[in-house]
Amino acid sequence: MQKKTDNIIIKSKNRIPIVVTDTEKQYPLLPLRTGVLFPGMIMTLQVGRPENLRLINYCLEKKQEFVASFSNADPNDDGNGEGVHQVGVIAVPRDYKKGLGESLSVTIEGQRRVAINTILSREPFITVIAHDIQTPTSIKRGIKDKINEVLSIINEIVHLDPIYSSEQLFVLKLDQDDPSLFADRVASTFHFPLTAKQEILETINLNMRYDRLLFYLNTELNKVATARRIEQNVEKNIEEATRRQYLQQQLYEIRRQLGEDFSEEREANRFRHIMKNMTGLPAEVVARANIEIDRLTQLPPASAEYGVTKNYLNWILSLPWGKCKPEDYQISDASKVLSSQYYGPVMLKEQILQRLSVRKLMGGINEGPTLCLVGAPGTGKASLAKAIANALGKKLIRISVGGISDVTELKGSPRTFLGAMPGKIIRTLREAGTCDPVVLIEDIDYFNMDNDSSLNMALLEAIDTRWNSKFLDRYIGVPFDLSKVFFICSVRTFEEIPEQFIPRFEIIELPGYIEKEKIVISKKYIIPRLLQKHGLLRSEVKFSDKVLAKIITNYTMEAGLLGFSQQIEKICRKIALAKSEKPKKSWTISEKNLETFLGPAIYIPERAVSSPEIGTAAGLAWTGAGGDLMFIEGLKMKGDGQITTTGSLGEVMRESIQAAHSYVRSKADVLGIDFSDFNDFDIHIHFPSGAIPKDGPSAGVTVCLVIASVMAERPIRNDIAVTGEVTLRGRVLPVGGIKEKVSAAYRAGIYHVALPKENAKDVKDLPREILRKTKLTYIERVDELFELCLLDFTPSSYTLEKIFAEEIEKARKRKTRTSKKRSTSTAKKTGKKER
């Protein structure tokens, strides 16, 4: 590599064949900054530095030769610290002209190569000692071929680049008999980098010089060919655009002469203007829209394809591409909105707030499972979804998928079909106007009644966060990002959720409301909303809590508030009619005049029996309409020990009755029942309301009571209600719907409820009034229930059995202690004998 000597001479990396002489010649040195001078070449320089002007004037006056060497210094610096290359050229000034100021325009001619040895001085100009370089005199084999190759490349360059003329090629051919001069002239003629020219100047060996020359010529050829190819492409595009514009102008003039209105041009310009004003459009949407706009301009307005294309552009440019609201809500504010707009369990609200917190931290994207609200009609699924939307500050869109039986209804149909349009998901987003609304998908239980798995997967593709970032509607044909849409699904019961959805759903069950909760919700939300809906003032209509309770118990049978709202609407409509006919200050709805608004009571609630009876027990049931009181009846009759059950019972309930019968039969001696009675009498167990199907194990303990009461002929307390599943060993297992069941007992006038001990944690959601008035007894075994509920039950035998068991256990322990003492004394005697 090159290195500096004396801070100014840059040694050549090649070996320099210097001509050795007895004397050392001194020459002035002119550093060249804008070019490299070759032997036999002429160069015009602009000289302006004082030391260089002194050098030129000295050489012109003395007709002195000087050394011209390429300098690597910046042409704009002050000359300090510059370096000159070791190999330069002896030059003589041929002509000069005065330039601007004191500068000179000097024409110099190169003579021969020299090698700079030493810098002697810098004043009045740079003086150096230089030695001549031996130049090759004989032409080696192969040089001629390289000269021809050089000429061939030059010929190609001349034909491709107009900068080089054919006359230059002719002039170069004149020097091909002198390989050294020819190589120097070629290097001087072409626009090589200055470092490349200096490298060729320093290469004395002809073979090596031609190798470097060919390398830089090929580089120049590639550059010229690339530039020419680009230029040709540009010229071709310009020519095509000019031709197209010319033809369009001709077509425009022809159509103008024919009297056409150019409506397609106006439509195309309108769509282009819409695209220009839209921000955040994906690149593929822009490309597709441009294609369709160009296509629109070529279609006649009367063609069917024109209408299809125009409709597609209207759809694709009206979708909310990238239009999202910032997730700038505060969790504390969201909590207040949920509490004020939805009445429900605290744990449910906390679960919703957790999801909102994750969404805020993720910037509006939630990669967790889709939220699914499970609850009976009227339990507040839509109200909760609306509260979530308000907490997020976003729009709520409700769509129903009930009855959908074809994939095209969800994902649209291809544009080639007659009457094609996007699917319901894309239509919903267009209605919302943003790409991150809250979408409530209702009636999942009525979706895909034919159980087509492809239809289920099509909906899952839209709502599942794993796939919906590139949801592809068949009509739009371009992926749309649904990852920021807050999807909420709703269904009546868990069993009605399609199988493919269960792993990707986060199930939140909305429990039914008890009577007290319904009264609070109606006074806080439903009645004010319905009064406003019917043009009534709150001061004009007055409801008492007793009236609301009577409407709930006598006119509705539901877990939610849908039927209750309908009954309140009936009252509001009658009052609106009365107000329009005969204005009145206010209307008070009381228990006496309620039937004038709603008619006779539709449902007669179960009430506690007036006195204890044999074979009648108050059980508690949990139905789709909430908690209910269910009196289970039983009797015995002469027979052969069979069990008869009636009342539309399911398989699980029948098995529970059989388990209860087996347990009571095993405890016959404790209950004072003659064991032969189970073989001589048949038992009939009846569940009232036979038209309503019943199933589940929670009536097990109640059936145990009924069978024990019938066989022991002891009455059951009428002021207590029981629930729980029973096992063959007499254990009482936990059941569900405790809040609803206890409320049903309270509503029926029964203020003592026996519950499984493991359900003690489930009563915390009950209203304080019910907890204050209702006595809750927790049982672990059915034996405890016998003592609690059976009247005239003397647990003497039961107590005696306990005493016998305790005495047997004490005797066993005494026997164990005695045996230990005997073994110890025997061991001592044996030890003495051994000693």
CSV table of C-alpha atoms in Angstrom, one decimal, residues 592-824:
chain,number,residue,atom,x,y,z
A,592,LYS,CA,-105.4,-2.6,44.3
A,593,ASN,CA,-105.5,-1.0,40.8
A,594,LEU,CA,-102.7,-3.0,39.3
A,595,GLU,CA,-105.1,-5.5,37.7
A,596,THR,CA,-106.8,-2.6,35.9
A,597,PHE,CA,-103.5,-2.0,34.1
A,598,LEU,CA,-102.2,-5.6,33.6
A,599,GLY,CA,-105.2,-7.8,34.1
A,600,PRO,CA,-105.4,-10.8,36.4
A,601,ALA,CA,-102.2,-12.3,37.7
A,602,ILE,CA,-100.5,-14.7,35.3
A,603,TYR,CA,-98.5,-16.7,37.8
A,604,ILE,CA,-99.4,-17.8,41.3
A,605,PRO,CA,-96.2,-18.2,43.3
A,606,GLU,CA,-95.7,-21.2,45.5
A,607,ARG,CA,-96.3,-20.4,49.2
A,608,ALA,CA,-95.3,-22.4,52.3
A,609,VAL,CA,-97.9,-24.9,53.5
A,610,SER,CA,-99.8,-23.9,56.6
A,611,SER,CA,-98.9,-26.9,58.8
A,612,PRO,CA,-96.4,-29.8,58.8
A,613,GLU,CA,-97.4,-32.8,56.7
A,614,ILE,CA,-96.2,-36.3,56.2
A,615,GLY,CA,-94.5,-36.8,52.8
A,616,THR,CA,-94.4,-33.1,51.8
A,617,ALA,CA,-91.0,-31.2,51.8
A,618,ALA,CA,-90.1,-27.8,50.4
A,619,GLY,CA,-87.3,-28.1,47.9
A,620,LEU,CA,-85.4,-25.4,46.1
A,621,ALA,CA,-84.8,-25.4,42.3
A,622,TRP,CA,-82.8,-23.2,40.0
A,623,THR,CA,-84.4,-22.8,36.6
A,624,GLY,CA,-83.9,-20.5,33.6
A,625,ALA,CA,-86.3,-18.1,35.2
A,626,GLY,CA,-84.3,-18.0,38.5
A,627,GLY,CA,-84.9,-19.6,41.8
A,628,ASP,CA,-88.2,-21.4,42.6
A,629,LEU,CA,-89.8,-23.2,45.5
A,630,MET,CA,-90.8,-26.8,44.6
A,631,PHE,CA,-92.9,-29.0,47.0
A,632,ILE,CA,-92.0,-32.6,46.6
A,633,GLU,CA,-94.7,-35.1,47.6
A,634,GLY,CA,-94.6,-38.7,48.5
A,635,LEU,CA,-96.8,-41.5,49.8
A,636,LYS,CA,-96.6,-45.2,50.4
A,637,MET,CA,-99.0,-47.9,49.5
A,638,LYS,CA,-99.2,-51.7,49.7
A,639,GLY,CA,-97.0,-53.3,47.1
A,640,ASP,CA,-93.8,-55.1,46.6
A,641,GLY,CA,-91.2,-52.4,47.3
A,642,GLN,CA,-91.3,-50.5,43.9
A,643,ILE,CA,-90.5,-46.7,43.5
A,644,THR,CA,-92.7,-44.7,41.2
A,645,THR,CA,-91.7,-41.2,40.0
A,646,THR,CA,-93.8,-38.6,38.1
A,647,GLY,CA,-93.3,-35.0,37.1
A,648,SER,CA,-91.3,-35.0,33.8
A,649,LEU,CA,-88.0,-36.0,35.5
A,650,GLY,CA,-84.6,-36.3,33.8
A,651,GLU,CA,-82.2,-39.2,34.1
A,652,VAL,CA,-80.0,-37.5,36.6
A,653,MET,CA,-83.0,-36.8,38.9
A,654,ARG,CA,-84.2,-40.4,38.7
A,655,GLU,CA,-80.7,-41.6,39.7
A,656,SER,CA,-80.7,-39.1,42.6
A,657,ILE,CA,-84.1,-40.5,43.8
A,658,GLN,CA,-82.7,-44.1,43.7
A,659,ALA,CA,-79.6,-43.0,45.7
A,660,ALA,CA,-81.8,-41.3,48.3
A,661,HIS,CA,-84.1,-44.4,48.6
A,662,SER,CA,-81.1,-46.6,49.2
A,663,TYR,CA,-79.7,-44.4,51.9
A,664,VAL,CA,-83.0,-44.1,53.8
A,665,ARG,CA,-83.4,-47.9,53.5
A,666,SER,CA,-79.9,-48.3,55.1
A,667,LYS,CA,-80.9,-46.1,58.0
A,668,ALA,CA,-84.2,-47.9,58.7
A,669,ASP,CA,-83.2,-48.8,62.3
A,670,VAL,CA,-82.1,-45.3,63.1
A,671,LEU,CA,-85.4,-43.9,61.7
A,672,GLY,CA,-87.5,-46.5,63.5
A,673,ILE,CA,-88.7,-48.1,60.3
A,674,ASP,CA,-89.5,-51.8,60.1
A,675,PHE,CA,-87.1,-53.1,57.5
A,676,SER,CA,-89.9,-55.3,56.0
A,677,ASP,CA,-91.9,-52.2,55.1
A,678,PHE,CA,-89.5,-51.5,52.2
A,679,ASN,CA,-90.6,-54.9,50.7
A,680,ASP,CA,-94.3,-54.6,51.6
A,681,PHE,CA,-95.0,-51.0,50.5
A,682,ASP,CA,-94.5,-49.1,47.2
A,683,ILE,CA,-93.4,-45.5,47.3
A,684,HIS,CA,-94.6,-42.8,44.9
A,685,ILE,CA,-92.6,-39.6,44.5
A,686,HIS,CA,-94.2,-36.7,42.7
A,687,PHE,CA,-92.8,-33.4,41.5
A,688,PRO,CA,-95.6,-30.8,40.8
A,689,SER,CA,-95.7,-28.8,37.6
A,690,GLY,CA,-95.5,-31.9,35.5
A,691,ALA,CA,-95.5,-30.0,32.2
A,692,ILE,CA,-92.1,-28.5,33.1
A,693,PRO,CA,-89.1,-30.8,32.5
A,694,LYS,CA,-86.9,-31.2,35.6
A,695,ASP,CA,-83.4,-32.6,36.0
A,696,GLY,CA,-80.4,-32.3,38.2
A,697,PRO,CA,-79.1,-33.8,41.5
A,698,SER,CA,-80.0,-30.9,43.9
A,699,ALA,CA,-83.3,-32.4,45.0
A,700,GLY,CA,-81.5,-35.4,46.6
A,701,VAL,CA,-81.7,-34.3,50.2
A,702,THR,CA,-85.4,-33.3,49.8
A,703,VAL,CA,-86.3,-36.7,48.4
A,704,CYS,CA,-84.5,-38.3,51.4
A,705,LEU,CA,-86.7,-36.3,53.7
A,706,VAL,CA,-89.8,-37.3,51.8
A,707,ILE,CA,-89.0,-41.0,51.8
A,708,ALA,CA,-88.0,-41.0,55.4
A,709,SER,CA,-91.2,-39.1,56.4
A,710,VAL,CA,-93.4,-41.4,54.4
A,711,MET,CA,-91.8,-44.7,55.7
A,712,ALA,CA,-91.4,-43.4,59.3
A,713,GLU,CA,-94.8,-41.7,59.2
A,714,ARG,CA,-93.4,-38.5,60.7
A,715,PRO,CA,-94.3,-35.0,59.4
A,716,ILE,CA,-91.8,-32.6,58.0
A,717,ARG,CA,-91.4,-29.1,59.2
A,718,ASN,CA,-93.2,-26.6,56.9
A,719,ASP,CA,-91.0,-23.6,57.8
A,720,ILE,CA,-87.8,-24.9,56.3
A,721,ALA,CA,-86.6,-25.4,52.7
A,722,VAL,CA,-83.7,-27.6,51.8
A,723,THR,CA,-81.4,-28.2,48.8
A,724,GLY,CA,-78.3,-30.4,48.2
A,725,GLU,CA,-77.1,-33.5,46.4
A,726,VAL,CA,-76.9,-36.7,48.4
A,727,THR,CA,-74.5,-39.6,48.1
A,728,LEU,CA,-74.9,-43.3,49.0
A,729,ARG,CA,-72.9,-42.6,52.1
A,730,GLY,CA,-75.2,-39.8,53.2
A,731,ARG,CA,-72.9,-36.9,52.5
A,732,VAL,CA,-74.5,-33.7,51.3
A,733,LEU,CA,-72.6,-32.2,48.2
A,734,PRO,CA,-72.7,-28.6,47.1
A,735,VAL,CA,-75.1,-27.3,44.4
A,736,GLY,CA,-75.4,-24.2,42.3
A,737,GLY,CA,-77.8,-21.2,42.2
A,738,ILE,CA,-77.7,-20.6,46.0
A,739,LYS,CA,-78.5,-16.9,45.7
A,740,GLU,CA,-81.5,-17.6,43.6
A,741,LYS,CA,-82.7,-20.5,45.8
A,742,VAL,CA,-82.5,-18.6,49.1
A,743,SER,CA,-84.3,-15.6,47.5
A,744,ALA,CA,-87.1,-18.0,46.3
A,745,ALA,CA,-87.5,-19.3,49.8
A,746,TYR,CA,-87.6,-15.8,51.2
A,747,ARG,CA,-90.1,-14.7,48.6
A,748,ALA,CA,-92.4,-17.7,49.5
A,749,GLY,CA,-92.3,-16.8,53.2
A,750,ILE,CA,-89.8,-19.5,54.4
A,751,TYR,CA,-87.1,-17.9,56.5
A,752,HIS,CA,-85.1,-21.0,57.3
A,753,VAL,CA,-83.0,-22.7,54.7
A,754,ALA,CA,-80.7,-25.8,55.0
A,755,LEU,CA,-77.7,-25.7,52.7
A,756,PRO,CA,-74.7,-27.9,52.0
A,757,LYS,CA,-71.8,-26.8,54.2
A,758,GLU,CA,-69.6,-26.2,51.2
A,759,ASN,CA,-72.0,-23.6,49.8
A,760,ALA,CA,-71.4,-21.3,52.7
A,761,LYS,CA,-69.2,-19.1,50.6
A,762,ASP,CA,-72.0,-18.6,48.0
A,763,VAL,CA,-74.3,-16.5,50.2
A,764,LYS,CA,-72.2,-13.4,50.3
A,765,ASP,CA,-74.0,-11.9,47.2
A,766,LEU,CA,-77.4,-12.0,48.9
A,767,PRO,CA,-79.0,-8.7,50.0
A,768,ARG,CA,-78.5,-7.7,53.6
A,769,GLU,CA,-82.3,-7.8,54.2
A,770,ILE,CA,-82.5,-11.5,53.2
A,771,LEU,CA,-79.5,-12.4,55.2
A,772,ARG,CA,-80.9,-10.6,58.3
A,773,LYS,CA,-84.3,-12.3,58.2
A,774,THR,CA,-83.3,-15.8,56.9
A,775,LYS,CA,-81.7,-18.4,59.1
A,776,LEU,CA,-79.1,-20.5,57.2
A,777,THR,CA,-78.2,-23.9,58.5
A,778,TYR,CA,-75.3,-25.7,56.9
A,779,ILE,CA,-75.3,-29.5,56.9
A,780,GLU,CA,-72.7,-32.1,56.0
A,781,ARG,CA,-74.7,-35.3,56.3
A,782,VAL,CA,-78.4,-36.3,55.8
A,783,ASP,CA,-78.6,-37.6,59.4
A,784,GLU,CA,-78.3,-34.0,60.5
A,785,LEU,CA,-81.2,-33.1,58.3
A,786,PHE,CA,-83.4,-35.8,59.8
A,787,GLU,CA,-83.0,-34.3,63.2
A,788,LEU,CA,-83.6,-30.8,61.9
A,789,CYS,CA,-86.7,-31.4,59.8
A,790,LEU,CA,-88.6,-34.5,61.0
A,791,LEU,CA,-91.1,-33.8,63.7
A,792,ASP,CA,-91.8,-36.4,66.4
A,793,PHE,CA,-88.4,-37.8,65.7
A,794,THR,CA,-86.9,-39.2,68.9
A,795,PRO,CA,-83.2,-39.7,68.1
A,796,SER,CA,-83.0,-42.2,70.9
A,797,SER,CA,-82.0,-45.0,68.6
A,798,TYR,CA,-79.7,-42.7,66.8
A,799,THR,CA,-78.2,-41.5,70.0
A,800,LEU,CA,-78.0,-45.1,71.3
A,801,GLU,CA,-76.2,-46.0,68.1
A,802,LYS,CA,-73.7,-43.3,68.8
A,803,ILE,CA,-73.3,-44.5,72.4
A,804,PHE,CA,-72.7,-48.1,71.3
A,805,ALA,CA,-70.1,-46.9,68.8
A,806,GLU,CA,-68.3,-44.9,71.5
A,807,GLU,CA,-68.4,-47.8,74.0
A,808,ILE,CA,-67.1,-50.2,71.3
A,809,GLU,CA,-64.2,-47.7,70.6
A,810,LYS,CA,-63.4,-47.4,74.4
A,811,ALA,CA,-63.4,-51.2,74.8
A,812,ARG,CA,-61.1,-51.5,71.8
A,813,LYS,CA,-58.7,-48.9,73.3
A,814,ARG,CA,-58.8,-50.7,76.7
A,815,LYS,CA,-58.0,-54.0,75.1
A,816,THR,CA,-55.1,-52.4,73.2
A,817,ARG,CA,-53.6,-50.9,76.4
A,818,THR,CA,-54.0,-54.3,78.2
A,819,SER,CA,-52.2,-56.2,75.5
A,820,LYS,CA,-49.3,-53.7,75.5
A,821,LYS,CA,-48.9,-54.1,79.3
A,822,ARG,CA,-48.9,-57.9,79.0
A,823,SER,CA,-46.3,-57.8,76.3
A,824,THR,CA,-44.1,-55.6,78.4
